[in-house]
CSV table of C-alpha atoms in Angstrom, one decimal:
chain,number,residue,atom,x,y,z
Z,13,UNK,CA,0.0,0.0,0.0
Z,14,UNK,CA,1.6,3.4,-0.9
Z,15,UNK,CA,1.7,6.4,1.2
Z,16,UNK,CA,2.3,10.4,0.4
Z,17,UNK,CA,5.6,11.4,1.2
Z,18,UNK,CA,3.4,14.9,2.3
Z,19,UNK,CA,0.1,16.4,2.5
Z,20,UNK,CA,-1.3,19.7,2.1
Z,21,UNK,CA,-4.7,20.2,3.2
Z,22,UNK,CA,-6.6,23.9,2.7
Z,23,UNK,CA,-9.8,25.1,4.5
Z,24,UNK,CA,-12.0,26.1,1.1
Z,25,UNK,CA,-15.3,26.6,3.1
Z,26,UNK,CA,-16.3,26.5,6.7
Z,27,UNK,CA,-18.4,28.2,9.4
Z,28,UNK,CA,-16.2,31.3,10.1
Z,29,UNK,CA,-13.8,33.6,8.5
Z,30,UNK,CA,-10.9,35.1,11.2
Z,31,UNK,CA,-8.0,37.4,9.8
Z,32,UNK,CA,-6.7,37.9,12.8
Z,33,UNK,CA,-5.7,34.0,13.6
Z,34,UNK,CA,-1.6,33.9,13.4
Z,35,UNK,CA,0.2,31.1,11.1
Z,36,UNK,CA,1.5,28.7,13.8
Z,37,UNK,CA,3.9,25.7,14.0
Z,38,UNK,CA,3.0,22.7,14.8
Z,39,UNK,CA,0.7,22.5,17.8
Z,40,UNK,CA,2.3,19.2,18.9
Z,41,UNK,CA,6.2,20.8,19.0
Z,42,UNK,CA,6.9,18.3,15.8
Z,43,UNK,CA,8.6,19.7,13.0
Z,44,UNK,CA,6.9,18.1,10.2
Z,45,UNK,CA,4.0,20.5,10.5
Z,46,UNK,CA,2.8,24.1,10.2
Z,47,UNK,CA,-0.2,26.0,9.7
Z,48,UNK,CA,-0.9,29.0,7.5
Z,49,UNK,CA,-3.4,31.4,7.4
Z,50,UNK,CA,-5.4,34.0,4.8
Z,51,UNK,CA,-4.8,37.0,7.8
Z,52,UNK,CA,-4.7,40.3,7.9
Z,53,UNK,CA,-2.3,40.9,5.1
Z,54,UNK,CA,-4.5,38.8,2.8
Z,55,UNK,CA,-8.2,40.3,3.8
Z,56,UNK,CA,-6.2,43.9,3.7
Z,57,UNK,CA,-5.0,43.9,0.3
Z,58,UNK,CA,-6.8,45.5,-2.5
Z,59,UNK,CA,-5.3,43.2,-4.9
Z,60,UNK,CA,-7.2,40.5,-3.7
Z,61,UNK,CA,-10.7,38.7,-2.5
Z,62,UNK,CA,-11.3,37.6,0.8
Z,63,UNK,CA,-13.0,34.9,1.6
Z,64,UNK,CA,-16.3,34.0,2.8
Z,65,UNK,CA,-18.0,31.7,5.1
Z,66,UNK,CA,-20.8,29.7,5.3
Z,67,UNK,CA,-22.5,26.5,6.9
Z,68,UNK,CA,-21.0,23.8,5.1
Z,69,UNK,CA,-17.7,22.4,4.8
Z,70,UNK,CA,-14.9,21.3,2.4
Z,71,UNK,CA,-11.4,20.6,2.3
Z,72,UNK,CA,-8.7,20.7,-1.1
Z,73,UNK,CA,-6.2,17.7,-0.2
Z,74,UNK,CA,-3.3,17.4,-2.1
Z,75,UNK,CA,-0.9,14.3,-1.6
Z,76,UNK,CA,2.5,14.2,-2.2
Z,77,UNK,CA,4.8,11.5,-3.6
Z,78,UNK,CA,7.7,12.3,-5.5
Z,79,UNK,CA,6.9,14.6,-8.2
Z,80,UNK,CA,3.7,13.2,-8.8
Z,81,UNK,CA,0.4,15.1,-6.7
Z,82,UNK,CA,-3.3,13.9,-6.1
Z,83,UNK,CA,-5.5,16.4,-5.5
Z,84,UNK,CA,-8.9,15.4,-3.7
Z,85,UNK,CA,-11.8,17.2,-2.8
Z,86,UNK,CA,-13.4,16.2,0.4
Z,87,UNK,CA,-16.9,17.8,0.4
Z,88,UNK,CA,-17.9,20.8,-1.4
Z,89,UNK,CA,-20.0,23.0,1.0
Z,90,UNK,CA,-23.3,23.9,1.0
Z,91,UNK,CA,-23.5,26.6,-2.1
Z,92,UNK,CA,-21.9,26.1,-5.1
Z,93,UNK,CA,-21.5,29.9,-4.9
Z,94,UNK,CA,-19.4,30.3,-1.5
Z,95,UNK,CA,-16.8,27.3,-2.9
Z,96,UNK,CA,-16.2,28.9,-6.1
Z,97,UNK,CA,-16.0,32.4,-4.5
Z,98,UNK,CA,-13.2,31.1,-2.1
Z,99,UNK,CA,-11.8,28.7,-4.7
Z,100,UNK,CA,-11.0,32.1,-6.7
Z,101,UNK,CA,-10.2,33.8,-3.5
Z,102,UNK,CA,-7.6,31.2,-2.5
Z,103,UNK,CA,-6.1,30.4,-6.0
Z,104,UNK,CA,-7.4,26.7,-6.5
Z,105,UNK,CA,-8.1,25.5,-10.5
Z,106,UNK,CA,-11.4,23.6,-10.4
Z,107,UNK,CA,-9.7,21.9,-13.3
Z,108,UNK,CA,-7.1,20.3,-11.3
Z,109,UNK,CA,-8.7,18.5,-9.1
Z,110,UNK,CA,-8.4,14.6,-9.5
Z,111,UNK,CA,-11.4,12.8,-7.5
Z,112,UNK,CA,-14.5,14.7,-5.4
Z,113,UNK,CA,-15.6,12.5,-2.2
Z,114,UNK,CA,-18.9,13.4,-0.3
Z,115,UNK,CA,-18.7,12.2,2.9
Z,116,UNK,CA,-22.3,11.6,2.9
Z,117,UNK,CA,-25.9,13.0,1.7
Z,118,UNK,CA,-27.3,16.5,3.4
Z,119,UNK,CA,-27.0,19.6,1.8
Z,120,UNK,CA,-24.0,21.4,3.5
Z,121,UNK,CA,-21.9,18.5,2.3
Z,122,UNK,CA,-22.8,18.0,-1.4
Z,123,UNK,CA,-24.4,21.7,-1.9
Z,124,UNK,CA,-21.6,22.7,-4.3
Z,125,UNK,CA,-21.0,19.8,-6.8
Z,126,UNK,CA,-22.8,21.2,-9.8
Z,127,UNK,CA,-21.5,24.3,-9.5
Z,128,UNK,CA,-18.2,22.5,-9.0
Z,129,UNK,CA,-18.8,20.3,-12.2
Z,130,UNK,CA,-19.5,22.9,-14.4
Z,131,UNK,CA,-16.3,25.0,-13.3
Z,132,UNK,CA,-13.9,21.9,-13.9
Z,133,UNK,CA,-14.9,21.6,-17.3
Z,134,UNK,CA,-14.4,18.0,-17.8
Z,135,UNK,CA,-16.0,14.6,-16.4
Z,136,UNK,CA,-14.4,13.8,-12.3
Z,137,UNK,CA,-14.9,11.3,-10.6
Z,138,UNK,CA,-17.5,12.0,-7.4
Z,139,UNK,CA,-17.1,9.1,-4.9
Z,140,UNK,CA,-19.9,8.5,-1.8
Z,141,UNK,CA,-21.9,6.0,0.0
Z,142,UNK,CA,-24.5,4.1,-2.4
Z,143,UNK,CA,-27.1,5.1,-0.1
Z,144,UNK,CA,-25.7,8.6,0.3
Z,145,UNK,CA,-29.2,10.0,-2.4
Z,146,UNK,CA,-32.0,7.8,-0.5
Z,147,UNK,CA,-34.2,10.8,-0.2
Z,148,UNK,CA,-34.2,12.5,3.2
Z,149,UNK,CA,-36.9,14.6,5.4
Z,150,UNK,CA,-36.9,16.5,8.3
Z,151,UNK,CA,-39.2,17.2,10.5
Z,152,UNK,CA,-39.4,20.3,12.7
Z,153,UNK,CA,-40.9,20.3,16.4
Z,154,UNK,CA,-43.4,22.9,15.7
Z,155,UNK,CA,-44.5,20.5,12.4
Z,156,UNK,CA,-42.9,22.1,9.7
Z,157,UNK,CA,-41.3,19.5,7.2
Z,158,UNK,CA,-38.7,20.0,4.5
Z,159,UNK,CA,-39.4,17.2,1.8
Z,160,UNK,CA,-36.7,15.8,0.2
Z,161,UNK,CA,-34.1,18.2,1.1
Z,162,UNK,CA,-31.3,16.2,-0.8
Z,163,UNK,CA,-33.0,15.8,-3.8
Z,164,UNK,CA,-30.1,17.6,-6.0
Z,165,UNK,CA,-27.4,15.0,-5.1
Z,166,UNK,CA,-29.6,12.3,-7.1
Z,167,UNK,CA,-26.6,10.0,-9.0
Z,168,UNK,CA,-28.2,11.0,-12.6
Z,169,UNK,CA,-28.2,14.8,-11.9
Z,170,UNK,CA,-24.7,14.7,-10.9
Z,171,UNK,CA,-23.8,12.5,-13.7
Z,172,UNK,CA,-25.5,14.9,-16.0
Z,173,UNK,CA,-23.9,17.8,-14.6
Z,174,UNK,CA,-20.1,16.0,-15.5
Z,175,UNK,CA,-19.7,13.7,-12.5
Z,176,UNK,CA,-19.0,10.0,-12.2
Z,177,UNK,CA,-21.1,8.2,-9.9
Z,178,UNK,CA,-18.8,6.0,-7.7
Z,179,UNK,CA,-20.4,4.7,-5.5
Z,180,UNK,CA,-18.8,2.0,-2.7
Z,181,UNK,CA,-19.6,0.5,1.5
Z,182,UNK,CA,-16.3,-0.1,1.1
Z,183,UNK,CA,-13.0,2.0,2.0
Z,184,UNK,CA,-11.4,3.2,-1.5
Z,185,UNK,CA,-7.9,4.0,-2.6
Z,186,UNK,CA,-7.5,7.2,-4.3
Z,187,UNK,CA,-3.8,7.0,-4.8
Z,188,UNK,CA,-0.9,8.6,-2.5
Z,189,UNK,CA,-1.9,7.2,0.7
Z,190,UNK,CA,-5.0,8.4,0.2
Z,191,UNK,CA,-8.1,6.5,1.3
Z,192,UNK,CA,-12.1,7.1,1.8
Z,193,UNK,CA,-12.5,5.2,5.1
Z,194,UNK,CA,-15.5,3.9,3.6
Z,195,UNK,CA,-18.8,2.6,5.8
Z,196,UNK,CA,-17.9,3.6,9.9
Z,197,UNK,CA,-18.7,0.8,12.2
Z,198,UNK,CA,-20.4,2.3,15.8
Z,199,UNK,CA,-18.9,0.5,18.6
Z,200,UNK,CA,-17.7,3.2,21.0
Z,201,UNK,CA,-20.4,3.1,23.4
Z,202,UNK,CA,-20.7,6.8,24.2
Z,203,UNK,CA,-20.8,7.7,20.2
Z,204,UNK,CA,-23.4,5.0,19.4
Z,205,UNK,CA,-25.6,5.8,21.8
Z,206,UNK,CA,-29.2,4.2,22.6
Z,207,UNK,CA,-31.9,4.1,19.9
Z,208,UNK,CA,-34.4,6.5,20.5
Z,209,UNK,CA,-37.8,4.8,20.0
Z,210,UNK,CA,-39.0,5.4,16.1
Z,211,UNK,CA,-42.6,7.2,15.6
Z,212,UNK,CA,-43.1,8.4,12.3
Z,213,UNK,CA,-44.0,11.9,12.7
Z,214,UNK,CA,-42.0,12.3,15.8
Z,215,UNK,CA,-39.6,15.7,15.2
Z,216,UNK,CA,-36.2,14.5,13.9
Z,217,UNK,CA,-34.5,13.0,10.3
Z,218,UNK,CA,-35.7,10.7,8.3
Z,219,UNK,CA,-35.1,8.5,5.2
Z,220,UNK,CA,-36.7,6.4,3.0
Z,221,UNK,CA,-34.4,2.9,2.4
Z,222,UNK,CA,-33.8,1.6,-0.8
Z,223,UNK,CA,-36.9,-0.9,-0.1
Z,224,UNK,CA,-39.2,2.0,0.2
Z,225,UNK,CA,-39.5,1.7,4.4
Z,226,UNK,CA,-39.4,4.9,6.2
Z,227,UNK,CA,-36.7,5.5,8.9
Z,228,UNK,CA,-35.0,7.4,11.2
Z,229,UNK,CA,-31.9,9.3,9.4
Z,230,UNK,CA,-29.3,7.8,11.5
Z,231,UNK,CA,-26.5,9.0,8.0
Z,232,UNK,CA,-25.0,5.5,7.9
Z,233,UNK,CA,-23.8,6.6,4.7
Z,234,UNK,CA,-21.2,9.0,6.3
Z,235,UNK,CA,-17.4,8.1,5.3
Z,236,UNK,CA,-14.2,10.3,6.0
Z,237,UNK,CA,-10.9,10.5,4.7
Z,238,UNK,CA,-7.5,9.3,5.3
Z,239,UNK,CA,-4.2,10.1,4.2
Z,240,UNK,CA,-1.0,8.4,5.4
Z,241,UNK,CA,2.1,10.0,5.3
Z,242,UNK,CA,5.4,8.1,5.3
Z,243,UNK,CA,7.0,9.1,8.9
Z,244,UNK,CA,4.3,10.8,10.6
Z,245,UNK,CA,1.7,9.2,10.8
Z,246,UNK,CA,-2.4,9.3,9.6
Z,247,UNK,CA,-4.3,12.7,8.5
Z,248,UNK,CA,-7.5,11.7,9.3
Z,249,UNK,CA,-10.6,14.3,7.7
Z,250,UNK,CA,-14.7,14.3,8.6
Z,251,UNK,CA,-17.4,15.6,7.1
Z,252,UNK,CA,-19.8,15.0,10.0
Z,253,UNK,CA,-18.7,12.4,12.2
Z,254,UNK,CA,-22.5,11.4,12.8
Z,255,UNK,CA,-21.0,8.0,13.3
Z,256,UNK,CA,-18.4,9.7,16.0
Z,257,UNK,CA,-15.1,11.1,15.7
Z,258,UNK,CA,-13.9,8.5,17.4
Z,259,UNK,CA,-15.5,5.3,15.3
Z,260,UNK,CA,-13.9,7.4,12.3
Z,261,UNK,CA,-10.2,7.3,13.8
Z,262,UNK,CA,-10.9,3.5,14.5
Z,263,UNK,CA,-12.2,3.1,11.1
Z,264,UNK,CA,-9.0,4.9,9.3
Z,265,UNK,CA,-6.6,2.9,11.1
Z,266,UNK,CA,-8.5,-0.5,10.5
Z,267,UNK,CA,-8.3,0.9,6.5
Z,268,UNK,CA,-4.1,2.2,6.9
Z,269,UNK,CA,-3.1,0.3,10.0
Z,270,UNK,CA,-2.4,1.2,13.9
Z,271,UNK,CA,-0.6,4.0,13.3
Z,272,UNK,CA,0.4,7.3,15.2
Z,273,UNK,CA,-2.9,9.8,13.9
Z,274,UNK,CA,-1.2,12.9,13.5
Z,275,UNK,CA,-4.4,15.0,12.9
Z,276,UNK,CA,-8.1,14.9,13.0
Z,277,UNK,CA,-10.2,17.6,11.8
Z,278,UNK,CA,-13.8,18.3,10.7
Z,279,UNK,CA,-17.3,18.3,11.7
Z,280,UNK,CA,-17.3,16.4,14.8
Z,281,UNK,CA,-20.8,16.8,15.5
Z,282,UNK,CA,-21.0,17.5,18.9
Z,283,UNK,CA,-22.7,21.1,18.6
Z,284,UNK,CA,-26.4,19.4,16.9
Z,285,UNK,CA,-28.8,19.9,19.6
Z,286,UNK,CA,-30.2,16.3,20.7
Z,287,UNK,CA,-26.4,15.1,21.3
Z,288,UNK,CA,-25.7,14.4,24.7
Z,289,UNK,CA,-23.9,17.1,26.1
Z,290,UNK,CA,-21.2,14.7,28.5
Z,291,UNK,CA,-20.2,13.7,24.6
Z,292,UNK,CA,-17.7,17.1,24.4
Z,293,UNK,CA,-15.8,15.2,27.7
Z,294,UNK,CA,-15.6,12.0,26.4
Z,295,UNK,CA,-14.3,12.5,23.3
Z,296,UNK,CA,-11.4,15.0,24.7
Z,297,UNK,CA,-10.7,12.6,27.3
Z,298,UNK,CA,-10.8,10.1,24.2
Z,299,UNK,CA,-8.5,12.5,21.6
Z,300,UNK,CA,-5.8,12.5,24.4
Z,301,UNK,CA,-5.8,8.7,25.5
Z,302,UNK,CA,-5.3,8.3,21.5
Z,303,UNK,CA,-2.6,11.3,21.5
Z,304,UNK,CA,-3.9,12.6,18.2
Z,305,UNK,CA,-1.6,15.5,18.4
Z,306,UNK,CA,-3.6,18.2,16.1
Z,307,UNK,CA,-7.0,18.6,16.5
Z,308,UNK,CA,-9.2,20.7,14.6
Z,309,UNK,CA,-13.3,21.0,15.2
Z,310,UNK,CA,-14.9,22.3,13.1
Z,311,UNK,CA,-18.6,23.2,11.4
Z,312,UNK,CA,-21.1,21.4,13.6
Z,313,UNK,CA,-18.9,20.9,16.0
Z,314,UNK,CA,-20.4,23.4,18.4
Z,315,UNK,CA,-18.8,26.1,20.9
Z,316,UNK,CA,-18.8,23.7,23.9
Z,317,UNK,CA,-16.7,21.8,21.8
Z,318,UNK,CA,-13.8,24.0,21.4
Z,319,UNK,CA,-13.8,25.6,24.5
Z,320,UNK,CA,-12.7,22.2,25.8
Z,321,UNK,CA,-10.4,21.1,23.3
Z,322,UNK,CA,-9.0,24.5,23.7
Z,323,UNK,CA,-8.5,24.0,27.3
Z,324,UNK,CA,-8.1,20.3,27.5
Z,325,UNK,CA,-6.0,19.6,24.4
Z,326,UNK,CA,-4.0,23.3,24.2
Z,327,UNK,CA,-1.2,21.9,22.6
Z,328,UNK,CA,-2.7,20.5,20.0
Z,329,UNK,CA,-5.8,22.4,19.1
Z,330,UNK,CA,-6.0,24.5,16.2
Z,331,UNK,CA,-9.1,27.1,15.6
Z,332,UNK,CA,-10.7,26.6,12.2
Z,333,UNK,CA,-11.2,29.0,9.6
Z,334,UNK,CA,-11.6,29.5,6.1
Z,335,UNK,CA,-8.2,29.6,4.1
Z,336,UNK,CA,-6.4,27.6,6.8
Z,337,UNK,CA,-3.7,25.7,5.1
Z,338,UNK,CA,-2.3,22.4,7.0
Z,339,UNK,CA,1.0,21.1,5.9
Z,340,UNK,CA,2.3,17.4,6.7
Z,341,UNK,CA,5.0,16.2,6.4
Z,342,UNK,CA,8.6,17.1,5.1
């Protein structure tokens, strides 16, 4: 199995925008990592755009080896507009990217791939869960519903719009030590968590299964993504993590091996409303016992959240913002 002899990973959309965050070496005191910003200097000068933000996510990955370089997109926010404003912004070709992965089916993950398709200007490769256009409801305490709310990612309108479908359970390797960790199995007790009794109509997500049964939305199509990195270690990425930040790390190492996890960043999804709040504990308590040694929360991750990886992990945490670059590697 080959690995990247480096990996460069930029912020193209997320929650916030900060120009005042500093570049920074690496949070763990390892010299095979820094991190960049678009700061002051950037958002300052009239010669170029700033960047915007907006509730989604999605991350340009480029992997190293030699003089050879993948470049992967991993999610594509929720407007096509915001990506290609910031793709502009930051000085990213659409039409050098290799392979698209969507880590799974709700707007704010797949919002952007038309737009994305038509700005690439030839026929890429979209890789997600096969369940990942099921369609999807939601269902709002005071009984408002929002039907179908992921009918744009259907397979045919992305093939249409210059996508191929690929469509996999199963991890897949894109090339350069890079993997989609494929379907995340839920066995850490405090990210699983106990069913809540199914009543259609009840607030809450829902899907409709290939077999036409309505259920509860529990987005067992999520998948992250991996990269391993010759001498440091795994560069772990979430869209999500609505099957736990945790199961995801166990899941890239059962795809790469037990290796050192170097980073984890993404949605961690500890911020949505009905997760248990004792979750933000456990899962710092959890980052440290597994010494990840950069963490990064981001997008649904929730305030909570980084106030106590910010306390807990202060060494290793990084705060998120759009036009962070992440280096890896030497």
């Amino acid at each position: 199995m080959f690995d990247a002899d480096s990996v460069t990973i930029t912020v193209l959309v997320e929650n916030q925008v900060d120009m005042l965050l500093p570049d920074q070496a690496s949070p763990a005191g390892a010299d095979d990592h820094c991190v960049s910003r678009y700061g002051l200097i950037e958002h300052f000068d009239p010669k170029r755009v700033p960047p915007q933000a907006e509730n989604g996510i999605s991350f340009l990955v480029e992997a190293v080896r030699g003089r050879h370089t993948l470049r992967v997109l991993f999610d594509v926010g929720l407007t096509g507009t915001v990506l290609e404003h910031n793709m502009r912004a930051l000085g990213v070709d659409p039409a050098t990217i290799d392979h698209v992965v969507i880590s799974h089916g709700h707007p704010d993950h797949f919002g952007g791939i038309h737009r994305f398709l038509g700005l690439a200007g030839r026929r890429i490769p979209v890789a997600t869960h096969a369940d990942a256009e099921l369609p999807r409801y939601a269902v709002m305490a005071d009984g408002r519903t929002s039907p179908v709310y992921n009918a744009a990612f259907g397979f045919g309108e992305v093939e249409r719009s210059g996508g191929v479908p690929v469509l996999t359970r199963d991890s897949l390797d894109l090339g350069w030590g890079v993997h989609t960790t494929g379907e995340i199995p839920r066995t850490v007790a405090f990210e699983a968590g106990a069913a809540p009794g199914f009543t259609p109509g009840d607030p809450g997500l829902y899907q409709v299964s290939a077999q036409g049964r309505l259920r509860r939305d529990d987005v067992m199509d999520e998948m992250g993504l991996v990269v391993d990195v010759r001498d440091v270690g795994l560069v772990i990425l979430t869209g999500c993590a609505h099957a736990g930040v945790i199961n995801t790390i166990a899941q890239a190492r059962a795809v790469c091996g037990p290796k050192p996890v170097r980073a984890v960043m993404g949605g961690f999804h500890l911020g949505f409303p009905t997760t248990p709040a004792e979750n933000v504990g456990l899962t710092s308590a959890a980052l440290a016992e597994l010494e990840v040694a950069t963490v990064m929360p981001m997008h649904c991750s929730g305030l909570r959240t980084h106030a106590r990886l910010a306390h807990d992990l202060s060494a290793h945490y990084v705060q998120p913002s759009v036009g962070t670059v992440l280096h890896f590697g030497l």
